[in-house]
XYZ file of N, CA and C in Angstrom:
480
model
N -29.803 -18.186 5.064
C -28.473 -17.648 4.897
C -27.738 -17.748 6.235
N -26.664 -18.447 6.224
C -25.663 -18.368 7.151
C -24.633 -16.953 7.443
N -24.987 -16.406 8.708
C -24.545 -15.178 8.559
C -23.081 -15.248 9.235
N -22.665 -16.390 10.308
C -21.316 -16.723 10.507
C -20.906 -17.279 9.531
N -20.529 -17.726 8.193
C -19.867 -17.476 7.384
C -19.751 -16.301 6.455
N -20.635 -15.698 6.345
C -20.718 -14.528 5.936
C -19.979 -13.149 5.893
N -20.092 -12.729 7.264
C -19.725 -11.917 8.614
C -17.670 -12.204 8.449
N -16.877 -13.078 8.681
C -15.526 -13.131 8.262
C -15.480 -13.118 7.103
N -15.909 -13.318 5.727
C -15.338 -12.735 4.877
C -15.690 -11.491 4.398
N -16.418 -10.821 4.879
C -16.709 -9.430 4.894
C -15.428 -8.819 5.863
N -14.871 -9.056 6.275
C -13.664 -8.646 7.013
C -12.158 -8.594 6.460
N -12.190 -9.359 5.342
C -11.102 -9.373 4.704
C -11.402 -8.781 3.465
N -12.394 -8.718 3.034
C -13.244 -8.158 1.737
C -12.754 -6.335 2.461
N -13.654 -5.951 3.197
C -13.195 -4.390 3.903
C -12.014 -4.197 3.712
N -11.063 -4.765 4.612
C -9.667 -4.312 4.529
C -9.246 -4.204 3.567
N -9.362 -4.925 2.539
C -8.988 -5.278 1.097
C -9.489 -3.461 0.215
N -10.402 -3.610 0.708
C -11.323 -2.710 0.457
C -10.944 -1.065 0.338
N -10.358 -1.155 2.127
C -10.215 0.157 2.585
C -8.513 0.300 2.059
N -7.902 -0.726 2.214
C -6.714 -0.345 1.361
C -6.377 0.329 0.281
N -7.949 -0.607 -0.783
C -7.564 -0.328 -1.721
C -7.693 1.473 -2.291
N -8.608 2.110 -1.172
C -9.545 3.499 -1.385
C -8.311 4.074 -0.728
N -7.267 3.859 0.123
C -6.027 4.912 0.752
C -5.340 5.001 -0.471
N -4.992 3.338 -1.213
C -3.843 3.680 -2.439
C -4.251 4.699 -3.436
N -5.740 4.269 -4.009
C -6.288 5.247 -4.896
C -6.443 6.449 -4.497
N -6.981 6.492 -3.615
C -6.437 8.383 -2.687
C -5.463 9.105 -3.076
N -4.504 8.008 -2.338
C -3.181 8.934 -2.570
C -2.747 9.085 -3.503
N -2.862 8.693 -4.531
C -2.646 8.320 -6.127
C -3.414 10.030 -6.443
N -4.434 10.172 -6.221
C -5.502 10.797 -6.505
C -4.896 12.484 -6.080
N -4.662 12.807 -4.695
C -4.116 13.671 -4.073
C -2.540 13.826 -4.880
N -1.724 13.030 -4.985
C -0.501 13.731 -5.895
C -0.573 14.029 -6.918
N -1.997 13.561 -7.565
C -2.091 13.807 -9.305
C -2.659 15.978 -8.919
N -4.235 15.744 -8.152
C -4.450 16.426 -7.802
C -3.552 17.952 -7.544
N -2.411 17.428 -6.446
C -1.833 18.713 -5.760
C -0.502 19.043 -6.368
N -0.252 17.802 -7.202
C 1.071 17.937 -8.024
C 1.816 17.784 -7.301
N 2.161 17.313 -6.071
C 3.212 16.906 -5.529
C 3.267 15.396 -4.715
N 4.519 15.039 -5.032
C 4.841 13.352 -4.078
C 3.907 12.987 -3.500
N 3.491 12.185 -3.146
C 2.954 11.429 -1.648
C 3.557 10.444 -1.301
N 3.683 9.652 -0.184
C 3.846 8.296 0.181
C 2.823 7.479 0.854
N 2.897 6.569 0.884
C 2.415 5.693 1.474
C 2.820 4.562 2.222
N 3.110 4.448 3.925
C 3.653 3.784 4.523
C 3.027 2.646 5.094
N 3.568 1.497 5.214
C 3.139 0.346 5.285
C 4.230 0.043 6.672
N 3.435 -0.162 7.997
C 4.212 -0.836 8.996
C 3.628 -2.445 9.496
N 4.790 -2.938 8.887
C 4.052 -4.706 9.258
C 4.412 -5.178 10.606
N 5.223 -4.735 11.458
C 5.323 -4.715 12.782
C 4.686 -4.277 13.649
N 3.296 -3.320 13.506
C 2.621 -3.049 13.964
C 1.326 -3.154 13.622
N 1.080 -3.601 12.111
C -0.037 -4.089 11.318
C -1.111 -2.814 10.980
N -0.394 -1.821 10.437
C -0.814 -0.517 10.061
C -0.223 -0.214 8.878
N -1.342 1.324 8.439
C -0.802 1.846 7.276
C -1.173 3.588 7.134
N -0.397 4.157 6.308
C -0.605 5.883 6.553
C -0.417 6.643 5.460
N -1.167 7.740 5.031
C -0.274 8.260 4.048
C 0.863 9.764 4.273
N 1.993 9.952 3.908
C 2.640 10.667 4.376
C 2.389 12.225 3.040
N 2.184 13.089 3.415
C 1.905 14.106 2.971
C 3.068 14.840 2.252
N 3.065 16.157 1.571
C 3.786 16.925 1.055
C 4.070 17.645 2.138
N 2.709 18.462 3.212
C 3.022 19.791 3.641
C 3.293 19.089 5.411
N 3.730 20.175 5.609
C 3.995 20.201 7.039
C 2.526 20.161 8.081
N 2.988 19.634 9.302
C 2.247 19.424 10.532
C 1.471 20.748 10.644
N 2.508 21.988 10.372
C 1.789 23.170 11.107
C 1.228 23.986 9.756
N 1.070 23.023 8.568
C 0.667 23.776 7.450
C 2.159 24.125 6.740
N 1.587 24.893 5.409
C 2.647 25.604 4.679
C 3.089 23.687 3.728
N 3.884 23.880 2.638
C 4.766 22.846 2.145
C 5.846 22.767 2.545
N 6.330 21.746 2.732
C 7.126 20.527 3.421
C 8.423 20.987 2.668
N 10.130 21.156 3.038
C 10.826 21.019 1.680
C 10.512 19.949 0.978
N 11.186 19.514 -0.437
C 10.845 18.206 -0.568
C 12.038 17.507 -0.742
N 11.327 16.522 -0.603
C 13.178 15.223 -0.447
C 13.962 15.202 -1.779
N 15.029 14.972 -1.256
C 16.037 14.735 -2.238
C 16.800 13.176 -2.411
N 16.141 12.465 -3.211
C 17.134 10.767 -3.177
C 18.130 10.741 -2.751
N 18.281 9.746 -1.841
C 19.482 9.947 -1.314
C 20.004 9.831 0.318
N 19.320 11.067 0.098
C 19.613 12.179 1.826
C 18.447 11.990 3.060
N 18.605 12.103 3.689
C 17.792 12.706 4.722
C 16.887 13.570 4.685
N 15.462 13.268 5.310
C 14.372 14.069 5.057
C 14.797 15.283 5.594
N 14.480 16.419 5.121
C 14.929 17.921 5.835
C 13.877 18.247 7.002
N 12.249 17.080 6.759
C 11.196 17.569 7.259
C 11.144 15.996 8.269
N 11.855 15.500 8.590
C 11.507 14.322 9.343
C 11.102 14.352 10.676
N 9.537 13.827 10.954
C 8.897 14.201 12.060
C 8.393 15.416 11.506
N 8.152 15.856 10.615
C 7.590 17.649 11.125
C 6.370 17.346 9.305
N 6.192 16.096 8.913
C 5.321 16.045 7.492
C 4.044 15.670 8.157
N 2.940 15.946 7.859
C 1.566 15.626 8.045
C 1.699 14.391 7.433
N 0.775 13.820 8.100
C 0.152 12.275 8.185
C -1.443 12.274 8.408
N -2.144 11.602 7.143
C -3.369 11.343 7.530
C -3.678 9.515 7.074
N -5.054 9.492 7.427
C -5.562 8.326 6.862
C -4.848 7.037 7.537
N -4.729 7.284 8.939
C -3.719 6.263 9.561
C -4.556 5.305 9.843
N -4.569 3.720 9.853
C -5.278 2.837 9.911
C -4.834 1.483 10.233
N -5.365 0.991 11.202
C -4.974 0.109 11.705
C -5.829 -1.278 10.968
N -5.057 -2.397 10.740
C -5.518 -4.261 10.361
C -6.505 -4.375 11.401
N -7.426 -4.932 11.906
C -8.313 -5.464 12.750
C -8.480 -6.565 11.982
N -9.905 -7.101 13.038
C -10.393 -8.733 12.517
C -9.771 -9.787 11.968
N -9.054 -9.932 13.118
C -8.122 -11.094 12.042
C -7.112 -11.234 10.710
N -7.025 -9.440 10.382
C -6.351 -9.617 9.456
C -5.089 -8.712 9.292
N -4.218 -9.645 8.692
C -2.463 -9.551 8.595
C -2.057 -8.968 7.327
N -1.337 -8.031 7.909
C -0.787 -7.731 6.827
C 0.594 -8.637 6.633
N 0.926 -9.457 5.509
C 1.628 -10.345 5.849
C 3.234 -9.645 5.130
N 3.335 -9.322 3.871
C 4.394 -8.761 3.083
C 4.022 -7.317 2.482
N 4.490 -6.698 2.215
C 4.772 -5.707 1.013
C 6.499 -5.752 0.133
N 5.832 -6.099 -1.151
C 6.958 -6.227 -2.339
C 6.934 -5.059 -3.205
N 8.333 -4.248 -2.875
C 8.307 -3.254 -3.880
C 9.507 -3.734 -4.742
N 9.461 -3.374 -5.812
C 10.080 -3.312 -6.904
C 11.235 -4.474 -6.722
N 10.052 -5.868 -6.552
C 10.583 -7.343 -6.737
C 11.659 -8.004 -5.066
N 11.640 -6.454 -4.887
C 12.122 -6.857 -2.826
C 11.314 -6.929 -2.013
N 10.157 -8.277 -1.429
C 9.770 -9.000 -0.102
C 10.136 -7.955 1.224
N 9.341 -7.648 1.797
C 9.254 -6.934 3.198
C 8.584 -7.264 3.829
N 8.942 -7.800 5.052
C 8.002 -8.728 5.943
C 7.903 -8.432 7.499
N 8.754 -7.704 7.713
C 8.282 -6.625 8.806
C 9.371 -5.150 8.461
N 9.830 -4.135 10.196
C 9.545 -2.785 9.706
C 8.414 -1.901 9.256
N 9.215 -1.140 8.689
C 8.135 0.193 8.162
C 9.352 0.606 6.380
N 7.771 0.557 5.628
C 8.204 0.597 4.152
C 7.478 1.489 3.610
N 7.997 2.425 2.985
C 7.201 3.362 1.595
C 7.144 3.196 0.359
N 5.930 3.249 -0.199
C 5.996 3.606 -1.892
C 5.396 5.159 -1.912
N 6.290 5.565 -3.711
C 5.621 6.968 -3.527
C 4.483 6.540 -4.741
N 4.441 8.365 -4.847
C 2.791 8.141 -5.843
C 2.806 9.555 -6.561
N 3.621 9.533 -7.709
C 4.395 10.653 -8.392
C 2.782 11.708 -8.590
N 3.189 13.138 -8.997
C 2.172 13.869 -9.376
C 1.783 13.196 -10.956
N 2.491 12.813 -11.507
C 2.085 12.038 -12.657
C 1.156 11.155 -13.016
N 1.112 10.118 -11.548
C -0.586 9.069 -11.544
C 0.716 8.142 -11.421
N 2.046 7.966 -11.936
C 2.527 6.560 -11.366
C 3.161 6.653 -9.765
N 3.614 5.165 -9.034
C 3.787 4.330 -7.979
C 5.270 4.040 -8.486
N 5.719 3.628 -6.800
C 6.127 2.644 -7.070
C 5.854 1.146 -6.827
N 6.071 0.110 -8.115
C 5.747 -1.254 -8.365
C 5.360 -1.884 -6.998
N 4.565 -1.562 -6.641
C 4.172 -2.952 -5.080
C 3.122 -4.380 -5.110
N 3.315 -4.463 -4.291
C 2.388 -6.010 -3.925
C 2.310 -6.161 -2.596
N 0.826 -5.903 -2.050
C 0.858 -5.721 -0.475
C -0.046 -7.528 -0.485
N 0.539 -8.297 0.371
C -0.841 -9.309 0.999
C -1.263 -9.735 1.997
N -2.327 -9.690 2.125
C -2.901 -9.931 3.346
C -3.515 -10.955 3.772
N -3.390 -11.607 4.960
C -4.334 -12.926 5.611
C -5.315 -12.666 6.549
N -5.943 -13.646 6.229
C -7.455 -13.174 7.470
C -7.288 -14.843 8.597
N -6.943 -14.818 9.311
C -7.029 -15.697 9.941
C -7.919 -16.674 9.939
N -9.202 -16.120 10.578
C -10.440 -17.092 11.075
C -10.860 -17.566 9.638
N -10.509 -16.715 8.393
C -11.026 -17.870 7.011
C -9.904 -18.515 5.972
N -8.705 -18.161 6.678
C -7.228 -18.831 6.259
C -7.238 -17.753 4.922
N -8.134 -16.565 4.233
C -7.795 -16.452 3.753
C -7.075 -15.685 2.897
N -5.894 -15.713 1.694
C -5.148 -14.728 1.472
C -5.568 -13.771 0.171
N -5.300 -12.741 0.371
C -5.884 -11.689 -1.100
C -4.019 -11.075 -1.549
N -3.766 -11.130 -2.447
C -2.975 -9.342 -2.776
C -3.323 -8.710 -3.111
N -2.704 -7.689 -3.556
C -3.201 -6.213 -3.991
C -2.089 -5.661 -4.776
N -2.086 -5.806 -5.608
C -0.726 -5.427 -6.772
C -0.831 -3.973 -7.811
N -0.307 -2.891 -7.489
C -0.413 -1.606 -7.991
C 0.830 -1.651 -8.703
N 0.591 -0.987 -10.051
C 1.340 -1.026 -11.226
C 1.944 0.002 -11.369
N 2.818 -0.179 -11.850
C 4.387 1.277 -11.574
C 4.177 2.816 -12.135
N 3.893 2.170 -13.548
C 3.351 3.364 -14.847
C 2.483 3.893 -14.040
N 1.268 3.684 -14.014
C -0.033 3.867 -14.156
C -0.752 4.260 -12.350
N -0.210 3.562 -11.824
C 0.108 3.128 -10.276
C -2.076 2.506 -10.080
N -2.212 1.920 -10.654
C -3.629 1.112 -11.177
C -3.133 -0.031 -10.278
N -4.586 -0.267 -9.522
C -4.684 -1.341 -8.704
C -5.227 -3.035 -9.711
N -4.676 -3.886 -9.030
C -5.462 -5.231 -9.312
C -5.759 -5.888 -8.513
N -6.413 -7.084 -8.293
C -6.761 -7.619 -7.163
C -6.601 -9.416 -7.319
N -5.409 -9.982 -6.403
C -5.896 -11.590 -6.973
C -6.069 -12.203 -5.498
N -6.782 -13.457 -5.894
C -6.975 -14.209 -4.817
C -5.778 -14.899 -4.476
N -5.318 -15.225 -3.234
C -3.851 -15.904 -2.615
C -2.716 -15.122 -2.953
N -1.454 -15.890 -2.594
C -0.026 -14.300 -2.971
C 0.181 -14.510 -4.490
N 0.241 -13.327 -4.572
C 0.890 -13.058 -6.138
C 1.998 -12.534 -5.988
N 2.899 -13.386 -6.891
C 4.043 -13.162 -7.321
C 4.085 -12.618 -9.005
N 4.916 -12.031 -9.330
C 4.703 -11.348 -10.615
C 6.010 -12.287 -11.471
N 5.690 -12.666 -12.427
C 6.621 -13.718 -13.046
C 8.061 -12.648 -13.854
N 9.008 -13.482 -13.594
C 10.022 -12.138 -14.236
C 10.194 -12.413 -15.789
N 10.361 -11.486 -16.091
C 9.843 -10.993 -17.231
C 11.874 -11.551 -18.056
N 10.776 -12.506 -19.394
C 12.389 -13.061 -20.014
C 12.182 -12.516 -21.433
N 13.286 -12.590 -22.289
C 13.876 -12.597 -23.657
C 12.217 -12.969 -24.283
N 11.990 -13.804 -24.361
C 10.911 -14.762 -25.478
C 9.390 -13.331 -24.788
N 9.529 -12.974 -23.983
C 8.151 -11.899 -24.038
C 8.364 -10.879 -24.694
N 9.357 -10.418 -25.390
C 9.369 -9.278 -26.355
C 9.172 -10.176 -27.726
N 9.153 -10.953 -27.936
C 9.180 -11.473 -29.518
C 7.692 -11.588 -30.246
């Protein structure tokens, strides 16, 4: 067994991996606590976090209102912060059919079990290679494909 080939794709396999255990988390924790979560994705720095309900010093957070300005900005707990290593990029995150390719981007993760619609993908350098990770809106349920996925838009003739 060749363990330098081995050894890099176990590196993109992990990340893939550990991503996929923050989304389901947080998914998990708003169903759980009944309230929002987010989940932030910074591709300019090649990180990711989840942003909490309650405050830094404890107690709950107000909660946001669409729209406006966080009432709690800077002052929300943050855990599960994690940085890309080994070669691997976070290259896009697509929410709800809009491409993001650097910045800092959120999806939430209703107390209900749904998301919002994303598509995160990632490259591993040293094995060229690409995975996505596509979480579903309803349901906020992960999938997994090999290279970028694009989600085909949806026409007339698929309802018939």
């Amino acid at each position: 067994m060749n363990w330098k080939k081995i050894v890099p794709r176990e590196q993109i396999n992990a990340a893939v991996r550990d991503l996929s255990n923050a989304i389901n988390g947080t998914r998990s924790e708003a169903i759980a606590r009944n309230s929002e979560y987010r989940l932030l994705y910074d591709l300019d720095n090649q990180r990711y976090w989840v942003e909490t309900p309650f405050k830094k010093t404890g107690g709950l957070a107000m909660p946001r209102v669409l729209g406006e300005e966080d009432p709690e900005e800077g002052n929300r707990a943050l855990v599960d912060e994690t940085d890309f290593t080994d070669g691997v990029r976070l290259v896009s995150v697509t929410i709800d059919d809009e491409e993001y390719t650097d910045g800092t981007v959120f999806v939430r993760f209703s107390p209900q079990g749904s998301s919002s619609a994303h598509t995160i993908v990632l490259f591993h350098e040293p094995t060229n290679l690409t995975h996505s990770i596509e979480v579903l809106a309803l349901t906020g349920l992960i999938r997994f494909h090999d290279g970028v996925f694009k989600r085909p838009e949806v026409t007339d003739s698929d309802f018939r």
